[in-house]
Amino acid sequence: MNPSNPEVTIRRINGDDKAQWLALWQGYLDFYRADVAPQVTDRTYERLGQDEQVYGLVAEDANGQLLGLMNLVFHPSTWSAVGYCYIEDLYVSPQARGHKVSEKLFEQAYRLAETRGSDRVYWMTQEYNAPARSLYDKIGRRSSFIVYTR
């Protein structure tokens, strides 16, 4: 990211973004030491731009370079008449960190959730992700729930 040109646009992912999105996605997977099958990645990318329940946002600079991604899942809830928005994935390229890209992605997620009538926006992170947790402590409330998986 060029600090002298801090203009960042947040928008929905589109078909022209695939190569840049894949690079960001791989950076995200590498950070979390995760492995996702190529067919799952392809299906995910396809859904992010077309599905109304799985919604992909990207942060783009003035030169068309993608700086970050955020994947949202809108879903019903047994505790809400209108449902929730889950931020499943968030990644900002190392060169764009510290330029409020994450904050801009969150702002757009909040706007989308409000437009759709979602009662709640929520997300998780790993305990060891101190930089993200520092931001999340400022913009959200930490839940007392413990997540279990199988």
mmCIF file with all atom_site columns, C-alpha atoms in Angstrom, residues 11-126:
data_model
loop_
_atom_site.group_PDB
_atom_site.id
_atom_site.type_symbol
_atom_site.label_atom_id
_atom_site.label_alt_id
_atom_site.label_comp_id
_atom_site.label_asym_id
_atom_site.label_entity_id
_atom_site.label_seq_id
_atom_site.pdbx_PDB_ins_code
_atom_site.Cartn_x
_atom_site.Cartn_y
_atom_site.Cartn_z
_atom_site.occupancy
_atom_site.B_iso_or_equiv
_atom_site.pdbx_formal_charge
_atom_site.auth_seq_id
_atom_site.auth_comp_id
_atom_site.auth_asym_id
_atom_site.auth_atom_id
_atom_site.pdbx_PDB_model_num
ATOM 1   C CA . ARG A 1 11  ? -16.747 -3.383  -2.176  1.00 0.00 ? 11  ARG A CA 1
ATOM 2   C CA . ARG A 1 12  ? -18.210 -6.772  -2.926  1.00 0.00 ? 12  ARG A CA 1
ATOM 3   C CA . ILE A 1 13  ? -15.907 -9.251  -4.587  1.00 0.00 ? 13  ILE A CA 1
ATOM 4   C CA . ASN A 1 14  ? -16.358 -9.744  -8.344  1.00 0.00 ? 14  ASN A CA 1
ATOM 5   C CA . GLY A 1 15  ? -15.176 -12.128 -11.041 1.00 0.00 ? 15  GLY A CA 1
ATOM 6   C CA . ASP A 1 16  ? -12.135 -10.015 -11.921 1.00 0.00 ? 16  ASP A CA 1
ATOM 7   C CA . ASP A 1 17  ? -10.688 -10.320 -8.419  1.00 0.00 ? 17  ASP A CA 1
ATOM 8   C CA . LYS A 1 18  ? -9.823  -14.008 -8.414  1.00 0.00 ? 18  LYS A CA 1
ATOM 9   C CA . ALA A 1 19  ? -6.016  -13.895 -8.831  1.00 0.00 ? 19  ALA A CA 1
ATOM 10  C CA . GLN A 1 20  ? -5.541  -11.186 -6.206  1.00 0.00 ? 20  GLN A CA 1
ATOM 11  C CA . TRP A 1 21  ? -8.127  -12.726 -3.892  1.00 0.00 ? 21  TRP A CA 1
ATOM 12  C CA . LEU A 1 22  ? -6.374  -16.110 -4.106  1.00 0.00 ? 22  LEU A CA 1
ATOM 13  C CA . ALA A 1 23  ? -3.092  -14.504 -3.027  1.00 0.00 ? 23  ALA A CA 1
ATOM 14  C CA . LEU A 1 24  ? -4.805  -12.908 -0.011  1.00 0.00 ? 24  LEU A CA 1
ATOM 15  C CA . TRP A 1 25  ? -6.670  -16.140 0.773   1.00 0.00 ? 25  TRP A CA 1
ATOM 16  C CA . GLN A 1 26  ? -3.416  -18.112 0.707   1.00 0.00 ? 26  GLN A CA 1
ATOM 17  C CA . GLY A 1 27  ? -1.791  -15.579 3.041   1.00 0.00 ? 27  GLY A CA 1
ATOM 18  C CA . TYR A 1 28  ? -4.736  -15.998 5.399   1.00 0.00 ? 28  TYR A CA 1
ATOM 19  C CA . LEU A 1 29  ? -4.537  -19.795 5.290   1.00 0.00 ? 29  LEU A CA 1
ATOM 20  C CA . ASP A 1 30  ? -0.765  -19.693 5.826   1.00 0.00 ? 30  ASP A CA 1
ATOM 21  C CA . PHE A 1 31  ? -1.167  -17.431 8.861   1.00 0.00 ? 31  PHE A CA 1
ATOM 22  C CA . TYR A 1 32  ? -3.605  -19.867 10.453  1.00 0.00 ? 32  TYR A CA 1
ATOM 23  C CA . ARG A 1 33  ? -1.632  -22.917 9.316   1.00 0.00 ? 33  ARG A CA 1
ATOM 24  C CA . ALA A 1 34  ? -4.752  -24.150 7.535   1.00 0.00 ? 34  ALA A CA 1
ATOM 25  C CA . ASP A 1 35  ? -5.148  -26.283 4.463   1.00 0.00 ? 35  ASP A CA 1
ATOM 26  C CA . VAL A 1 36  ? -8.256  -25.980 2.300   1.00 0.00 ? 36  VAL A CA 1
ATOM 27  C CA . ALA A 1 37  ? -8.822  -28.220 -0.710  1.00 0.00 ? 37  ALA A CA 1
ATOM 28  C CA . PRO A 1 38  ? -8.650  -26.374 -4.062  1.00 0.00 ? 38  PRO A CA 1
ATOM 29  C CA . GLN A 1 39  ? -12.238 -27.322 -4.920  1.00 0.00 ? 39  GLN A CA 1
ATOM 30  C CA . VAL A 1 40  ? -13.420 -25.802 -1.619  1.00 0.00 ? 40  VAL A CA 1
ATOM 31  C CA . THR A 1 41  ? -11.499 -22.606 -2.363  1.00 0.00 ? 41  THR A CA 1
ATOM 32  C CA . ASP A 1 42  ? -13.035 -22.449 -5.848  1.00 0.00 ? 42  ASP A CA 1
ATOM 33  C CA . ARG A 1 43  ? -16.547 -22.986 -4.501  1.00 0.00 ? 43  ARG A CA 1
ATOM 34  C CA . THR A 1 44  ? -15.991 -20.419 -1.752  1.00 0.00 ? 44  THR A CA 1
ATOM 35  C CA . TYR A 1 45  ? -14.828 -17.805 -4.249  1.00 0.00 ? 45  TYR A CA 1
ATOM 36  C CA . GLU A 1 46  ? -17.812 -18.489 -6.481  1.00 0.00 ? 46  GLU A CA 1
ATOM 37  C CA . ARG A 1 47  ? -20.275 -18.132 -3.612  1.00 0.00 ? 47  ARG A CA 1
ATOM 38  C CA . LEU A 1 48  ? -18.725 -14.932 -2.246  1.00 0.00 ? 48  LEU A CA 1
ATOM 39  C CA . GLY A 1 49  ? -19.771 -12.959 -5.296  1.00 0.00 ? 49  GLY A CA 1
ATOM 40  C CA . GLN A 1 50  ? -23.124 -14.578 -6.006  1.00 0.00 ? 50  GLN A CA 1
ATOM 41  C CA . ASP A 1 51  ? -24.675 -15.927 -2.827  1.00 0.00 ? 51  ASP A CA 1
ATOM 42  C CA . GLU A 1 52  ? -26.656 -13.621 -0.570  1.00 0.00 ? 52  GLU A CA 1
ATOM 43  C CA . GLN A 1 53  ? -25.866 -15.631 2.574   1.00 0.00 ? 53  GLN A CA 1
ATOM 44  C CA . VAL A 1 54  ? -22.117 -15.906 1.950   1.00 0.00 ? 54  VAL A CA 1
ATOM 45  C CA . TYR A 1 55  ? -20.844 -12.459 1.054   1.00 0.00 ? 55  TYR A CA 1
ATOM 46  C CA . GLY A 1 56  ? -17.285 -11.460 0.172   1.00 0.00 ? 56  GLY A CA 1
ATOM 47  C CA . LEU A 1 57  ? -15.869 -8.003  0.722   1.00 0.00 ? 57  LEU A CA 1
ATOM 48  C CA . VAL A 1 58  ? -12.517 -6.747  -0.510  1.00 0.00 ? 58  VAL A CA 1
ATOM 49  C CA . ALA A 1 59  ? -10.510 -3.640  0.256   1.00 0.00 ? 59  ALA A CA 1
ATOM 50  C CA . GLU A 1 60  ? -9.031  -2.074  -2.862  1.00 0.00 ? 60  GLU A CA 1
ATOM 51  C CA . ASP A 1 61  ? -6.598  0.806   -3.234  1.00 0.00 ? 61  ASP A CA 1
ATOM 52  C CA . ALA A 1 62  ? -6.809  3.519   -5.904  1.00 0.00 ? 62  ALA A CA 1
ATOM 53  C CA . ASN A 1 63  ? -4.576  1.460   -8.215  1.00 0.00 ? 63  ASN A CA 1
ATOM 54  C CA . GLY A 1 64  ? -6.847  -1.592  -8.152  1.00 0.00 ? 64  GLY A CA 1
ATOM 55  C CA . GLN A 1 65  ? -4.640  -3.565  -5.765  1.00 0.00 ? 65  GLN A CA 1
ATOM 56  C CA . LEU A 1 66  ? -6.580  -5.712  -3.296  1.00 0.00 ? 66  LEU A CA 1
ATOM 57  C CA . LEU A 1 67  ? -5.390  -5.065  0.245   1.00 0.00 ? 67  LEU A CA 1
ATOM 58  C CA . GLY A 1 68  ? -7.679  -7.294  2.274   1.00 0.00 ? 68  GLY A CA 1
ATOM 59  C CA . LEU A 1 69  ? -10.654 -9.600  2.350   1.00 0.00 ? 69  LEU A CA 1
ATOM 60  C CA . MET A 1 70  ? -13.570 -10.206 4.669   1.00 0.00 ? 70  MET A CA 1
ATOM 61  C CA . ASN A 1 71  ? -16.032 -13.065 4.236   1.00 0.00 ? 71  ASN A CA 1
ATOM 62  C CA . LEU A 1 72  ? -19.441 -12.761 5.868   1.00 0.00 ? 72  LEU A CA 1
ATOM 63  C CA . VAL A 1 73  ? -22.063 -15.411 6.533   1.00 0.00 ? 73  VAL A CA 1
ATOM 64  C CA . PHE A 1 74  ? -25.619 -14.190 7.115   1.00 0.00 ? 74  PHE A CA 1
ATOM 65  C CA . HIS A 1 75  ? -27.649 -16.807 8.941   1.00 0.00 ? 75  HIS A CA 1
ATOM 66  C CA . PRO A 1 76  ? -30.817 -17.332 10.963  1.00 0.00 ? 76  PRO A CA 1
ATOM 67  C CA . SER A 1 77  ? -30.637 -17.673 14.713  1.00 0.00 ? 77  SER A CA 1
ATOM 68  C CA . THR A 1 78  ? -32.860 -19.354 17.255  1.00 0.00 ? 78  THR A CA 1
ATOM 69  C CA . TRP A 1 79  ? -32.310 -16.274 19.440  1.00 0.00 ? 79  TRP A CA 1
ATOM 70  C CA . SER A 1 80  ? -33.320 -13.686 16.852  1.00 0.00 ? 80  SER A CA 1
ATOM 71  C CA . ALA A 1 81  ? -36.242 -13.059 14.533  1.00 0.00 ? 81  ALA A CA 1
ATOM 72  C CA . VAL A 1 82  ? -33.966 -11.614 11.845  1.00 0.00 ? 82  VAL A CA 1
ATOM 73  C CA . GLY A 1 83  ? -30.625 -13.424 12.130  1.00 0.00 ? 83  GLY A CA 1
ATOM 74  C CA . TYR A 1 84  ? -26.956 -12.677 12.585  1.00 0.00 ? 84  TYR A CA 1
ATOM 75  C CA . CYS A 1 85  ? -23.899 -11.787 10.544  1.00 0.00 ? 85  CYS A CA 1
ATOM 76  C CA . TYR A 1 86  ? -20.822 -13.916 11.180  1.00 0.00 ? 86  TYR A CA 1
ATOM 77  C CA . ILE A 1 87  ? -17.458 -12.628 9.984   1.00 0.00 ? 87  ILE A CA 1
ATOM 78  C CA . GLU A 1 88  ? -15.836 -15.928 9.105   1.00 0.00 ? 88  GLU A CA 1
ATOM 79  C CA . ASP A 1 89  ? -12.622 -14.685 7.517   1.00 0.00 ? 89  ASP A CA 1
ATOM 80  C CA . LEU A 1 90  ? -10.608 -11.479 7.705   1.00 0.00 ? 90  LEU A CA 1
ATOM 81  C CA . TYR A 1 91  ? -7.168  -10.908 6.263   1.00 0.00 ? 91  TYR A CA 1
ATOM 82  C CA . VAL A 1 92  ? -5.206  -7.776  5.391   1.00 0.00 ? 92  VAL A CA 1
ATOM 83  C CA . SER A 1 93  ? -1.964  -7.982  3.436   1.00 0.00 ? 93  SER A CA 1
ATOM 84  C CA . PRO A 1 94  ? 1.126   -7.231  5.544   1.00 0.00 ? 94  PRO A CA 1
ATOM 85  C CA . GLN A 1 95  ? 1.967   -4.060  3.576   1.00 0.00 ? 95  GLN A CA 1
ATOM 86  C CA . ALA A 1 96  ? -1.528  -2.640  4.206   1.00 0.00 ? 96  ALA A CA 1
ATOM 87  C CA . ARG A 1 97  ? -1.589  -3.247  7.947   1.00 0.00 ? 97  ARG A CA 1
ATOM 88  C CA . GLY A 1 98  ? -1.607  -0.166  10.119  1.00 0.00 ? 98  GLY A CA 1
ATOM 89  C CA . HIS A 1 99  ? -3.613  1.817   7.548   1.00 0.00 ? 99  HIS A CA 1
ATOM 90  C CA . LYS A 1 100 ? -7.083  1.129   9.004   1.00 0.00 ? 100 LYS A CA 1
ATOM 91  C CA . VAL A 1 101 ? -8.043  -1.345  6.277   1.00 0.00 ? 101 VAL A CA 1
ATOM 92  C CA . SER A 1 102 ? -9.552  -3.753  8.821   1.00 0.00 ? 102 SER A CA 1
ATOM 93  C CA . GLU A 1 103 ? -11.560 -0.957  10.374  1.00 0.00 ? 103 GLU A CA 1
ATOM 94  C CA . LYS A 1 104 ? -12.972 -0.002  6.971   1.00 0.00 ? 104 LYS A CA 1
ATOM 95  C CA . LEU A 1 105 ? -13.911 -3.624  6.282   1.00 0.00 ? 105 LEU A CA 1
ATOM 96  C CA . PHE A 1 106 ? -15.671 -3.811  9.659   1.00 0.00 ? 106 PHE A CA 1
ATOM 97  C CA . GLU A 1 107 ? -17.549 -0.566  8.970   1.00 0.00 ? 107 GLU A CA 1
ATOM 98  C CA . GLN A 1 108 ? -18.885 -1.988  5.702   1.00 0.00 ? 108 GLN A CA 1
ATOM 99  C CA . ALA A 1 109 ? -19.810 -5.280  7.389   1.00 0.00 ? 109 ALA A CA 1
ATOM 100 C CA . TYR A 1 110 ? -21.759 -3.339  10.023  1.00 0.00 ? 110 TYR A CA 1
ATOM 101 C CA . ARG A 1 111 ? -23.578 -1.365  7.302   1.00 0.00 ? 111 ARG A CA 1
ATOM 102 C CA . LEU A 1 112 ? -24.493 -4.533  5.412   1.00 0.00 ? 112 LEU A CA 1
ATOM 103 C CA . ALA A 1 113 ? -25.694 -6.229  8.583   1.00 0.00 ? 113 ALA A CA 1
ATOM 104 C CA . GLU A 1 114 ? -27.816 -3.208  9.470   1.00 0.00 ? 114 GLU A CA 1
ATOM 105 C CA . THR A 1 115 ? -29.281 -3.064  5.957   1.00 0.00 ? 115 THR A CA 1
ATOM 106 C CA . ARG A 1 116 ? -30.232 -6.729  6.229   1.00 0.00 ? 116 ARG A CA 1
ATOM 107 C CA . GLY A 1 117 ? -31.647 -6.276  9.715   1.00 0.00 ? 117 GLY A CA 1
ATOM 108 C CA . SER A 1 118 ? -29.136 -8.542  11.452  1.00 0.00 ? 118 SER A CA 1
ATOM 109 C CA . ASP A 1 119 ? -29.318 -8.342  15.244  1.00 0.00 ? 119 ASP A CA 1
ATOM 110 C CA . ARG A 1 120 ? -25.666 -9.142  15.759  1.00 0.00 ? 120 ARG A CA 1
ATOM 111 C CA . VAL A 1 121 ? -22.284 -9.110  14.029  1.00 0.00 ? 121 VAL A CA 1
ATOM 112 C CA . TYR A 1 122 ? -19.783 -11.495 15.554  1.00 0.00 ? 122 TYR A CA 1
ATOM 113 C CA . TRP A 1 123 ? -16.398 -13.050 14.842  1.00 0.00 ? 123 TRP A CA 1
ATOM 114 C CA . MET A 1 124 ? -13.661 -15.166 16.389  1.00 0.00 ? 124 MET A CA 1
ATOM 115 C CA . THR A 1 125 ? -9.888  -15.228 16.317  1.00 0.00 ? 125 THR A CA 1
ATOM 116 C CA . GLN A 1 126 ? -7.107  -17.387 17.662  1.00 0.00 ? 126 GLN A CA 1
#
